[in-house]
Coordinates of C-alpha atoms and ligand atoms in Angstrom, one line a residue:
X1 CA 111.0 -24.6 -101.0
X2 CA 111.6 -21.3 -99.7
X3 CA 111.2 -18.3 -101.3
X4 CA 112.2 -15.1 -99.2
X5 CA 111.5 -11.7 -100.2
X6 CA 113.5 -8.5 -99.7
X7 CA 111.6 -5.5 -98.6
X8 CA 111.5 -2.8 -101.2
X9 CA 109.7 0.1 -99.4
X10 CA 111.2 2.6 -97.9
X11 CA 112.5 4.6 -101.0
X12 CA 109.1 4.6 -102.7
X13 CA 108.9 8.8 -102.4
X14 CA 112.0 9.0 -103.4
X15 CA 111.7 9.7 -107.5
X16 CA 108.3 11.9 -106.4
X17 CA 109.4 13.6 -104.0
X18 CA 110.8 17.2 -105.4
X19 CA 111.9 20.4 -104.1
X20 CA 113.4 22.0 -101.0
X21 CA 111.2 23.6 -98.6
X22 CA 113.6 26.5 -96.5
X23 CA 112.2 27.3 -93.0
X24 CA 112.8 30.3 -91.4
X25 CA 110.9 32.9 -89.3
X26 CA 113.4 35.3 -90.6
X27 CA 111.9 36.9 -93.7
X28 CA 115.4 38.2 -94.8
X29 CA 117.3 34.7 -94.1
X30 CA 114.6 33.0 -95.7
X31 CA 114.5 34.6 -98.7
X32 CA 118.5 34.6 -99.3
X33 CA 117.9 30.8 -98.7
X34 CA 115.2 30.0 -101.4
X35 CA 117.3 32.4 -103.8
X36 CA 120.2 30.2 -102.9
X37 CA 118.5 27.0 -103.1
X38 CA 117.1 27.9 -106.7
X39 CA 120.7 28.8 -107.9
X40 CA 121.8 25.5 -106.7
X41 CA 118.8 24.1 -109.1
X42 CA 115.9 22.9 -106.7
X43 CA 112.9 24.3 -106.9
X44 CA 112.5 25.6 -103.1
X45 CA 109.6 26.9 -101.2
X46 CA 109.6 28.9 -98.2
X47 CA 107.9 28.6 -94.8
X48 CA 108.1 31.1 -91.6
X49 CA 107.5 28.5 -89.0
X50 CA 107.1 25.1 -88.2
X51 CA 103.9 25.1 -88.0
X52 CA 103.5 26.5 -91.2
X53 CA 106.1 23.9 -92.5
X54 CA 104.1 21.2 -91.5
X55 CA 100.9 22.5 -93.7
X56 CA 103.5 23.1 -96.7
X57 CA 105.0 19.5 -96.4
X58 CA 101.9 17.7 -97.3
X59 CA 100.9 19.9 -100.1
X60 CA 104.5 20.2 -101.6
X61 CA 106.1 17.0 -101.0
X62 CA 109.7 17.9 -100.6
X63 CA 112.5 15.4 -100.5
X64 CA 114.7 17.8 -98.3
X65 CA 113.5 20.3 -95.3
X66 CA 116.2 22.9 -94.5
X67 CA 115.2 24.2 -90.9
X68 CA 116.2 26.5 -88.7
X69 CA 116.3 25.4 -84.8
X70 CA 115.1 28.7 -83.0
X71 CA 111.6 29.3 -84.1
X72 CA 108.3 30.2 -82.5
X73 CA 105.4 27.9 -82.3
X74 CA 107.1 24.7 -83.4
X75 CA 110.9 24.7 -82.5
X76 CA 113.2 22.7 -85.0
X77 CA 113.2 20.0 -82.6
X78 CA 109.7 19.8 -82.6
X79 CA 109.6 19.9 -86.0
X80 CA 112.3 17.2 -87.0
X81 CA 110.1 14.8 -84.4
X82 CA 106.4 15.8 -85.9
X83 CA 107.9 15.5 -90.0
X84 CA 109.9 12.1 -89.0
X85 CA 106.4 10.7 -87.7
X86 CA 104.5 12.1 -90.4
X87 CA 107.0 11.9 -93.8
X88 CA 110.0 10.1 -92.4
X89 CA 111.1 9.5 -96.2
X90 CA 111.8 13.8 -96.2
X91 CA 115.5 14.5 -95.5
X92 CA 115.9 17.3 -93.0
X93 CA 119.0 19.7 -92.3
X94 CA 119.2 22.1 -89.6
X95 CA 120.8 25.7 -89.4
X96 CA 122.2 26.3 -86.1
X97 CA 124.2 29.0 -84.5
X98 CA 127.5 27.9 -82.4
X99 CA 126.3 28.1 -79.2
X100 CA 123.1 25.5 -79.8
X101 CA 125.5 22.6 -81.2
X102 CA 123.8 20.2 -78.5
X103 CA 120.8 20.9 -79.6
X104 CA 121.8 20.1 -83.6
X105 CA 123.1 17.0 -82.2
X106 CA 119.6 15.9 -80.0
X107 CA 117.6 16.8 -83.3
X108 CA 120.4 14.4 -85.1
X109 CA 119.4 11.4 -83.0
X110 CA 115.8 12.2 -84.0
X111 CA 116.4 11.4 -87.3
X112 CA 117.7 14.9 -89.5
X113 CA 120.4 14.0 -91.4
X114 CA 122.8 16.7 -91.4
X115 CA 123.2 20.5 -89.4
X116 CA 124.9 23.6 -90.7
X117 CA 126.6 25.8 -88.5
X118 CA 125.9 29.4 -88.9
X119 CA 127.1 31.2 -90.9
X120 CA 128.1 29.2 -94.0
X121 CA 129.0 29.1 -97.4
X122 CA 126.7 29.0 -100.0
X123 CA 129.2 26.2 -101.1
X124 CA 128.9 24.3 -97.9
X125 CA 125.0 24.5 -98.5
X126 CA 125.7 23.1 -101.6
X127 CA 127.7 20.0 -100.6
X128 CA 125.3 19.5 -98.0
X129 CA 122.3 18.9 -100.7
X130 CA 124.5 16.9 -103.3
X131 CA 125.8 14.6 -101.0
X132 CA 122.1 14.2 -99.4
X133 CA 121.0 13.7 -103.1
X134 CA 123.4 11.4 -104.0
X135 CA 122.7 9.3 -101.5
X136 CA 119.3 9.3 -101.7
X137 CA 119.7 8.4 -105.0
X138 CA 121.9 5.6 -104.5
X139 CA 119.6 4.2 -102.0
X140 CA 116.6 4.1 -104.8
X141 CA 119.1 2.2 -107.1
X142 CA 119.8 -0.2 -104.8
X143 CA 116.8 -0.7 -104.0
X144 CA 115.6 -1.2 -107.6
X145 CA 118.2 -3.5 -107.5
X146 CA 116.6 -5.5 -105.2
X147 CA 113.1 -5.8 -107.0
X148 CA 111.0 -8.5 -107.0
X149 CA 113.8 -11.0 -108.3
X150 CA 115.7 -10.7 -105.4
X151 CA 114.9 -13.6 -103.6
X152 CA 116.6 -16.1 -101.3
X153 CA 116.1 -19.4 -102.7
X154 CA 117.2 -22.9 -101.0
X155 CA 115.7 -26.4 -100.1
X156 CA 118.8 -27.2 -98.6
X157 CA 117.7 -28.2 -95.4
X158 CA 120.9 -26.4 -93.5
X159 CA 120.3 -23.0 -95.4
X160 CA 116.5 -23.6 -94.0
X161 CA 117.5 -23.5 -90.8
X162 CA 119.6 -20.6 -91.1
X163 CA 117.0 -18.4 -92.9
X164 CA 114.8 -19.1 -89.8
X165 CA 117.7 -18.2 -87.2
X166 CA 118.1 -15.2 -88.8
X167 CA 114.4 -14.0 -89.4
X168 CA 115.0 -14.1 -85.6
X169 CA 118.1 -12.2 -85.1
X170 CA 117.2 -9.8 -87.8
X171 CA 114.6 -8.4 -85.7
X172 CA 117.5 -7.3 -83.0
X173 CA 119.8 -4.6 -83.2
X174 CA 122.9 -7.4 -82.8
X175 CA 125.6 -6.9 -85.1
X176 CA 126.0 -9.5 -87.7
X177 CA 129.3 -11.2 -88.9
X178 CA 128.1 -12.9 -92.4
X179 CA 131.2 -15.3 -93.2
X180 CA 130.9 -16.9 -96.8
X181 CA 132.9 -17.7 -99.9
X182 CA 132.7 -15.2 -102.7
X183 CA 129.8 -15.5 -104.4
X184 CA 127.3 -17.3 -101.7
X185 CA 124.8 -15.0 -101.1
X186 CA 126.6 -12.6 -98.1
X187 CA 125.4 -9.0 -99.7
X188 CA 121.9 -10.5 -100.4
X189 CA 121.9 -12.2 -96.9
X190 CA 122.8 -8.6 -95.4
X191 CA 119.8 -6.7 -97.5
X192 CA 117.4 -9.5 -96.4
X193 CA 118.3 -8.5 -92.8
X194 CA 117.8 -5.1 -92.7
X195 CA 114.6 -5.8 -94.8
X196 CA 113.1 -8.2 -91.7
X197 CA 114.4 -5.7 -89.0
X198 CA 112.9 -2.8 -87.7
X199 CA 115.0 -0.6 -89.5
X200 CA 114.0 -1.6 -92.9
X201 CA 112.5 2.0 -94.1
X202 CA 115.6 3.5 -93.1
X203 CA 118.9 3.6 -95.0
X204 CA 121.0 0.8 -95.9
X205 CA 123.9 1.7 -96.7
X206 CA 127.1 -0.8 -98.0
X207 CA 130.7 -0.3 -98.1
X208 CA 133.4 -2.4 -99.6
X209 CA 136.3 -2.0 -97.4
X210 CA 138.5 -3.7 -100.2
X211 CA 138.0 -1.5 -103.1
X212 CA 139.4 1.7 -101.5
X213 CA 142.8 2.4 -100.4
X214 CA 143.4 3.0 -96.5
X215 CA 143.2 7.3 -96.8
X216 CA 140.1 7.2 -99.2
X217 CA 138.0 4.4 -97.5
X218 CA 138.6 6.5 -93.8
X219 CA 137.0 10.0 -95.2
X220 CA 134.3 7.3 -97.1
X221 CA 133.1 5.9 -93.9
X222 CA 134.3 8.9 -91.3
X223 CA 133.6 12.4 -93.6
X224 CA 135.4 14.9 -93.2
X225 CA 135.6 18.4 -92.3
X226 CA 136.3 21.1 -95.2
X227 CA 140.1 21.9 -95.1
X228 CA 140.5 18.4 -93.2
X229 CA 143.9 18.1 -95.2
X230 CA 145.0 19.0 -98.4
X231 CA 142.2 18.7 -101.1
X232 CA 139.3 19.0 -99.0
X233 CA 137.9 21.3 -100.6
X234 CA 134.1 20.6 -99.0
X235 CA 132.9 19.2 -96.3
X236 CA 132.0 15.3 -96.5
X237 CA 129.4 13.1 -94.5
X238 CA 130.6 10.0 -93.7
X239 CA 128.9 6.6 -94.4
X240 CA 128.5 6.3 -90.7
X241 CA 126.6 9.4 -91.1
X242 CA 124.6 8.5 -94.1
X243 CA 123.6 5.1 -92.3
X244 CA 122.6 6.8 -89.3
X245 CA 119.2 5.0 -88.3
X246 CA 119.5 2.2 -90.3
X247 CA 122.0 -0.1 -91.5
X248 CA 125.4 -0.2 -92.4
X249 CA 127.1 -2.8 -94.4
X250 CA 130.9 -3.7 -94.0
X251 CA 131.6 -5.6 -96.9
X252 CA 134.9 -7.5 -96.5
X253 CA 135.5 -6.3 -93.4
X254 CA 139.1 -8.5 -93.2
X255 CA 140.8 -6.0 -95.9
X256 CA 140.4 -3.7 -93.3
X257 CA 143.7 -2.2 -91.8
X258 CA 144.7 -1.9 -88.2
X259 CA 144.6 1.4 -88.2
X260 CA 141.3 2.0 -89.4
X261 CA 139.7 -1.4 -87.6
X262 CA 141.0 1.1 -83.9
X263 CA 138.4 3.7 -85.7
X264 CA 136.0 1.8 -86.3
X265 CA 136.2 -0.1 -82.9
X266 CA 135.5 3.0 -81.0
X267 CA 132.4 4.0 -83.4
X268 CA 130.6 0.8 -82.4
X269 CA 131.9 1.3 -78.9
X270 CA 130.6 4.8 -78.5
X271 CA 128.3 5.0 -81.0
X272 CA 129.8 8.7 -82.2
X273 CA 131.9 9.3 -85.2
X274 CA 134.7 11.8 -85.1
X275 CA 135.4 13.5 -88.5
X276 CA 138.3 13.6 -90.4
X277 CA 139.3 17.0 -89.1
X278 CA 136.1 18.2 -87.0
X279 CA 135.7 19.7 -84.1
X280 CA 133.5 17.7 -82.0
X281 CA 132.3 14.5 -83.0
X282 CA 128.8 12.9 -84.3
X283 CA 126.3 10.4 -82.3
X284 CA 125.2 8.1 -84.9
X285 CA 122.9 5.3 -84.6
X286 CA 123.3 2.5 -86.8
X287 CA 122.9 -1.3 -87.1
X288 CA 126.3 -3.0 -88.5
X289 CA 126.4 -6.0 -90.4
X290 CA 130.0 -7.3 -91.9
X291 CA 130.9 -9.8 -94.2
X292 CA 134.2 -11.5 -94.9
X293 CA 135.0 -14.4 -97.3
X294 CA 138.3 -15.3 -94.7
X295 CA 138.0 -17.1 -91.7
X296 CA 138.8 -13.8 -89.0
X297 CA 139.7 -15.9 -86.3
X298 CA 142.7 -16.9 -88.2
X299 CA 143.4 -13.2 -88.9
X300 CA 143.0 -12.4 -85.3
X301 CA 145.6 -15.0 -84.6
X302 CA 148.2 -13.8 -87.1
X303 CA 147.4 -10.5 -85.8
X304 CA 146.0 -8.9 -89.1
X305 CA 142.8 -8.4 -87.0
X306 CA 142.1 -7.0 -84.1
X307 CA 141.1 -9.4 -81.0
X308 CA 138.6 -6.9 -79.8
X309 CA 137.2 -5.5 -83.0
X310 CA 136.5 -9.3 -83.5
X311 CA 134.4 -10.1 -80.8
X312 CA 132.5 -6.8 -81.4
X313 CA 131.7 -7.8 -84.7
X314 CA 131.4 -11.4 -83.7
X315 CA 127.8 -11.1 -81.8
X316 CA 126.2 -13.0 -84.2
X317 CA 128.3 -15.2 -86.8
X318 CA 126.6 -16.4 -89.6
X319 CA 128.2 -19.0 -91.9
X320 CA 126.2 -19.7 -95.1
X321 CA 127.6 -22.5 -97.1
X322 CA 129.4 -22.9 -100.3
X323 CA 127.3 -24.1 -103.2
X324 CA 128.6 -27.3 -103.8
X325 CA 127.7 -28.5 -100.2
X326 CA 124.0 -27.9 -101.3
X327 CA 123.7 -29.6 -104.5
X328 CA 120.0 -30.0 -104.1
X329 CA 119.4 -26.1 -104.5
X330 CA 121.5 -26.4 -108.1
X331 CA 118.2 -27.3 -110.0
X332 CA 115.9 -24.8 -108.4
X333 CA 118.5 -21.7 -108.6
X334 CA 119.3 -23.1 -112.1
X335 CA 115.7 -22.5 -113.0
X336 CA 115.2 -19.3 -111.4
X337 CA 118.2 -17.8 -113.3
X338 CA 117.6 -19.3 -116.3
X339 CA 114.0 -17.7 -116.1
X340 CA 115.3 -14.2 -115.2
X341 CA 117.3 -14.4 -118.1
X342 CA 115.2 -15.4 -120.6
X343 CA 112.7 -12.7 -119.3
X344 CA 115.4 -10.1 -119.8
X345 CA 115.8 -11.2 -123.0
X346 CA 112.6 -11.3 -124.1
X347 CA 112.9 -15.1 -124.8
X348 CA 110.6 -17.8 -124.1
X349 CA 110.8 -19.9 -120.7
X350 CA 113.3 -22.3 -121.4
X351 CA 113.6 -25.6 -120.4
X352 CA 116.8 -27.4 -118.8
X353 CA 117.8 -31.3 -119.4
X354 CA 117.9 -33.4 -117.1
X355 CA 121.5 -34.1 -118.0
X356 CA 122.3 -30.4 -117.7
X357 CA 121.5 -30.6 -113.8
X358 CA 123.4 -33.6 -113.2
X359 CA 126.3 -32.1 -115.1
X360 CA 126.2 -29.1 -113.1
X361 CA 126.1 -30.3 -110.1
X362 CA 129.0 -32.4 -110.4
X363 CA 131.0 -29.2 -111.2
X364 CA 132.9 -27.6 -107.7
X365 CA 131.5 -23.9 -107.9
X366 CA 134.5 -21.3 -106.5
X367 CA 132.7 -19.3 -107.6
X368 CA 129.4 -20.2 -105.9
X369 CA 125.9 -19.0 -106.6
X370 CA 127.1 -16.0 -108.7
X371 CA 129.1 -18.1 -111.0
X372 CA 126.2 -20.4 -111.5
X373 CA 124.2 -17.7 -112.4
X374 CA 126.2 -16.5 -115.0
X375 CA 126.9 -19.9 -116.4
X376 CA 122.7 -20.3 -116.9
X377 CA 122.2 -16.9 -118.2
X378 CA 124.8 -17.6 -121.4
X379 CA 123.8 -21.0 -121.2
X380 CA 120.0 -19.2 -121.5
X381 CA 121.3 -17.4 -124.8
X382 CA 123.8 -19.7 -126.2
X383 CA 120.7 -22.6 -126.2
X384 CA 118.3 -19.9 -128.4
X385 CA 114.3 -21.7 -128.0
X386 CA 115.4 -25.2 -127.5
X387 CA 116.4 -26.7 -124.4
X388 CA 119.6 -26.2 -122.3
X389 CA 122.2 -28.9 -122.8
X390 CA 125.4 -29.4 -121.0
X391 CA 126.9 -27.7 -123.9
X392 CA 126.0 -24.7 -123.2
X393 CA 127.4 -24.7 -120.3
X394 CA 130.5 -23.1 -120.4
X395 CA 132.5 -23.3 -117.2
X396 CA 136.0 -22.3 -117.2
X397 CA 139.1 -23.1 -115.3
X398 CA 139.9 -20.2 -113.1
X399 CA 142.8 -19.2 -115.1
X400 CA 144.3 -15.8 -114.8
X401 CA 145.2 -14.0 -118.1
X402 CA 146.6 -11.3 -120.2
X403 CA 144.4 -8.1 -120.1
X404 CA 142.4 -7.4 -122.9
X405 CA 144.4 -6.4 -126.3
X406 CA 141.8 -3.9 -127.2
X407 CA 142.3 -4.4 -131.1
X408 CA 138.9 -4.0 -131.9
X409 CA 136.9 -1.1 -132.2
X410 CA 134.0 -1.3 -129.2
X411 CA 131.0 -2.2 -130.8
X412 CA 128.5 0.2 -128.8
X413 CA 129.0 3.5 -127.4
X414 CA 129.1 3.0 -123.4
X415 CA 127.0 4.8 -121.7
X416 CA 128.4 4.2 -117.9
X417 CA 130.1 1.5 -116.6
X418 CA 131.9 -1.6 -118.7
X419 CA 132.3 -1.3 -122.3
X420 CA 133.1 -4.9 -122.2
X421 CA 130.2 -5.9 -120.5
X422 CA 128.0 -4.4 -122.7
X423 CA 129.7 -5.7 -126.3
X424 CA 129.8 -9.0 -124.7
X425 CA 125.8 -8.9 -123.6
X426 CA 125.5 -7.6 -127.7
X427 CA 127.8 -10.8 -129.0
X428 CA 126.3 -13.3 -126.5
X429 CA 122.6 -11.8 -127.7
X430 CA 123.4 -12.2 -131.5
X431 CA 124.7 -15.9 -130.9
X432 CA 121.3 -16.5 -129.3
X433 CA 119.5 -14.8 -132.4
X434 CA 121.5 -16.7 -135.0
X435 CA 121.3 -20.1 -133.2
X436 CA 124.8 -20.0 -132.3
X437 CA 126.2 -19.4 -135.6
X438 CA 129.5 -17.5 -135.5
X439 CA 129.7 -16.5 -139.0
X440 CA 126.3 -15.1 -139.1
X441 CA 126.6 -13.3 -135.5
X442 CA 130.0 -11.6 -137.1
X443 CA 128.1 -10.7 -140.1
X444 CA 125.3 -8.5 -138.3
X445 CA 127.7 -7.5 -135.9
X446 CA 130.2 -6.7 -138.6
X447 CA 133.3 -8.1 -137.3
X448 CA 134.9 -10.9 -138.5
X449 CA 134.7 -14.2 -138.1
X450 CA 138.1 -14.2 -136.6
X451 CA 137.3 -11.3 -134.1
X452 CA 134.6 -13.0 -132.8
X453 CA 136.5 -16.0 -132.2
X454 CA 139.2 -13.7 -130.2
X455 CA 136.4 -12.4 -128.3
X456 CA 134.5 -15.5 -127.4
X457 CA 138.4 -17.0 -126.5
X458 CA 139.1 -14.1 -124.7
X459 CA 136.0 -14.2 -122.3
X460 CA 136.0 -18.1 -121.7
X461 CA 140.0 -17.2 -120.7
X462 CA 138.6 -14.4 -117.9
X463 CA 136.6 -16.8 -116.4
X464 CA 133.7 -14.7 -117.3
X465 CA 133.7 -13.3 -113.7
X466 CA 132.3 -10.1 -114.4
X467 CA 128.3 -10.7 -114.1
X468 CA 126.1 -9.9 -117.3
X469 CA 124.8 -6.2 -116.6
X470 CA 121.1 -6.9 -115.2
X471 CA 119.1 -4.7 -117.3
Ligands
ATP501 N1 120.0 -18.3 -102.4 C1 120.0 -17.4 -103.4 N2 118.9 -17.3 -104.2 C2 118.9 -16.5 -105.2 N3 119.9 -15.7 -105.6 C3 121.0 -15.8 -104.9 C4 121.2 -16.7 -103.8 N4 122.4 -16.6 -103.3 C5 123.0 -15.7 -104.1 N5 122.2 -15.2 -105.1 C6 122.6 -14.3 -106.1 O1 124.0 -14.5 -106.4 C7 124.7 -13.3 -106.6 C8 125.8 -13.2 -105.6 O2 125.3 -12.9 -104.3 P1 126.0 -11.9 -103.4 O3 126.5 -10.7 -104.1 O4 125.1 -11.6 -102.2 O5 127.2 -12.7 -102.9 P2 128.5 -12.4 -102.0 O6 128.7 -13.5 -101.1 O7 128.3 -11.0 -101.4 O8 129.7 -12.4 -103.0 P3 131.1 -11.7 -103.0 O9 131.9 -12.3 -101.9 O10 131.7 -12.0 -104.3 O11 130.9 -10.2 -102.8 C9 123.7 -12.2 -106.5 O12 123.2 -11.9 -107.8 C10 122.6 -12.8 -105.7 O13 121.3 -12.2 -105.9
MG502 MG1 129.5 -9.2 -101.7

């Protein structure tokens, strides 16, 4: 069996690390800066030189350095370089005048994340932190995300061998085509990568290119300037941008349209991103990895993908296979879910039948790994402390149906995210309680008996595609 781990580091500093530290050798600028910076609501330090930045980095561990570029002692330059060796996790912007653009650019292939040109808004400024923030942040979920549960499991001879091609490739800066039905393990596959490769402390950054519409999912991956076109308020970094040193994920990269696919064929060509609406355009550096659940050949034949953008992508095609042509890692992934989910729960390990694992894999799987992990984990609930019997196993028809009737009152107050997930994670946890007894579940939940049975009809009649929130 083999069991491959993630990476996790990389983002460790990220929930210590606090504070902005300003550096300027002008006293004046740097205290507008700080006063700025504070208004904004980071703490900020100050520091008159890079040399004296350096000293105030280790004490006050700041997640962001704003720099400017002409400084005595230690240029910005210098200073990018020396806090990328010593604290790459620190997120560094520089201030530049006009005329030293080229010199903002060198210092962005050393690793700072972003440059201001002088002067600027105090509401530029401000973008310019959020969006670092928020991706920052979004990086630490992720990578939460990916604790110690997320593992690559298989015994399936095949999948073996591709683990061990790819521990090889992963180690090169090749770009990686991940082709896979919905639900085999592409995302994971693509995390696992970057993880092995050099790149692993640096971002990793995903996109789906199916869940935005063409406009949106161009100023997503490109940025763009402020005043780029009507409602750009502020100024955007791209994901391009936000990827820069590490790796950037292409998720169903076949819903991409021509148009864009020209764009992004001349960011892997030149490695520079041009802006939506800016003035001269960005060298990024980033490792692409795309995944697509069509065949793109095909695409490229009916001309719904471009020839070129294909073979670019195509460097390294990786095919993982669907589920049901590796029955043999049913039992062991059926046992690893099943034992995530009754450690959610707070439930005791529970066993499976032997009849449940032939029974499952004789079923065909569309939907792959991440349908059989949300068969086990309601199968986890819905079998209470005994074993797990076929029974439990609810697998539906892929049937599509009538959107929700929203009759009922929501049980719970959402806090983010699906209402439904979470009232169905309440009903499926007070089946388990009861022992699978409706009328008592209905009872504490204090819906009818009826109600329930809608509910239970209604997410058996979705397919129950949506996965069970992890937490
Ligand atoms: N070999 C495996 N071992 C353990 N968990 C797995 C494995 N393969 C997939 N999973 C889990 O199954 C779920 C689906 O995987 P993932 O999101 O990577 O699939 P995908 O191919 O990107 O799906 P989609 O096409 O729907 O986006 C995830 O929760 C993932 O952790
Ligand atoms: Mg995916």
């Amino acid at each position: 069996m083999i069991d491959y781990q993630t990476n996790q580091e990389g983002t460790e500093n990220v929930q210590n690390s606090e504070g902005i530290l300003v550096v300027d050798d002008d006293p004046s600028m740097r205290a507008a800066l700080v006063e700025s910076v504070r208004r904004l609501g980071f703490a900020a330090h100050g520091a008159i030189d890079g040399a004296d930045a350096l000293e105030r980095i280790g004490r006050c561990r700041p997640w962001l350095v704003l720099t400017d570029l002409k400084m005595p002692r230690l240029t910005g330059l210098d200073l990018v370089r020396e806090i990328k060796r010593r604290a790459p996790q620190v997120s560094i912007v520089l201030m530049t005048a006009y005329g030293s653009v080229e010199t903002a650019v060198e210092a962005m292939k050393l690793g700072a994340n972003d440059y201001l040109l002088k002067p600027f808004s105090m509401e530029l400024l401000a973008r310019v932190i959020t969006n670092l923030k928020e991706g920052r942040e979004s990086d630490s979920i992720a990578a939460r995300g990916t604790s110690d549960q997320r593992v690559i499991l298989t015994q399936d001879p095949g999948m073996i061998r591709l683990l061990s091609t790819v521990e090889t490739i992963a180690a090169s800066q090749a770009t990686v085509l991940i082709n896979g039905e919905s639900g085999t393990g592409k995302e994971l596959l693509a995390r696992f990568i970057h993880s092995r490769s050099p790149r692993a402390h640096r971002p990793f950054i995903a996109v789906n290119c199916a869940a935005l519409p063409d406009g949106l999912l161009e100023s997503e991956l490109f940025g763009h300037e402020r005043g780029a076109f009507t409602g750009a308020v502020i100024r955007k970094i791209g994901k391009f941008e936000m990827a820069h040193t590490g790796t950037l994920l292409l998720d169903e990269i076949g819903e991409m349209t021509l148009g864009l696919q020209a764009k992004l064929l001349r960011v892997l060509q030149e490695r520079e991103v041009d802006r939506v609406g800016g003035r001269e355009p960005v060298p990024v550096n980033i490792r692409v990895i795309a995944t697509t659940n069509r065949a793109l050949h095909r695409e490229v034949e009916q001309n719904r993908f471009r020839e070129d953008l294909y073979y670019r992508l195509n460097v390294f095609p990786i095919t993982i296979p669907p589920l049901r042509e590796r029955l043999g890692d049913i039992p062991l992934l059926a046992r690893h879910f099943a034992a995530k989910a009754a450690a959610r729960n707070g439930m005791a390990q529970p066993q499976i039948h032997d009849s449940t694992v032939a029974y499952l894999q004789r079923l065909p799987w569309r939907g792959n790994v991440r349908e059989l992990e949300n068969v086990i984990e309601r199968a986890v609930l819905l079998a209470g402390e005994g074993p797990i019997l076929p029974e439990h196993c609810l697998v539906e028809v892929q049937a599509t149906v009538a959107p929700l009737t929203g009759r009922d009152q929501p049980l719970q107050p959402s806090i983010n995210g699906s209402l439904w997930e979470m009232e169905r994670e309440l009903i499926f946890k007070t089946l388990a309680r009861t022992n699978n007894n409706r009328t008592k579940a209905a009872k504490e939940l204090g819906i009818s008996i009826r109600t329930l049975r809608n509910k239970l009809r209604e997410y058996r009649d979705r397919g129950w595609s949506a996965p069970l929130p992890s937490s």
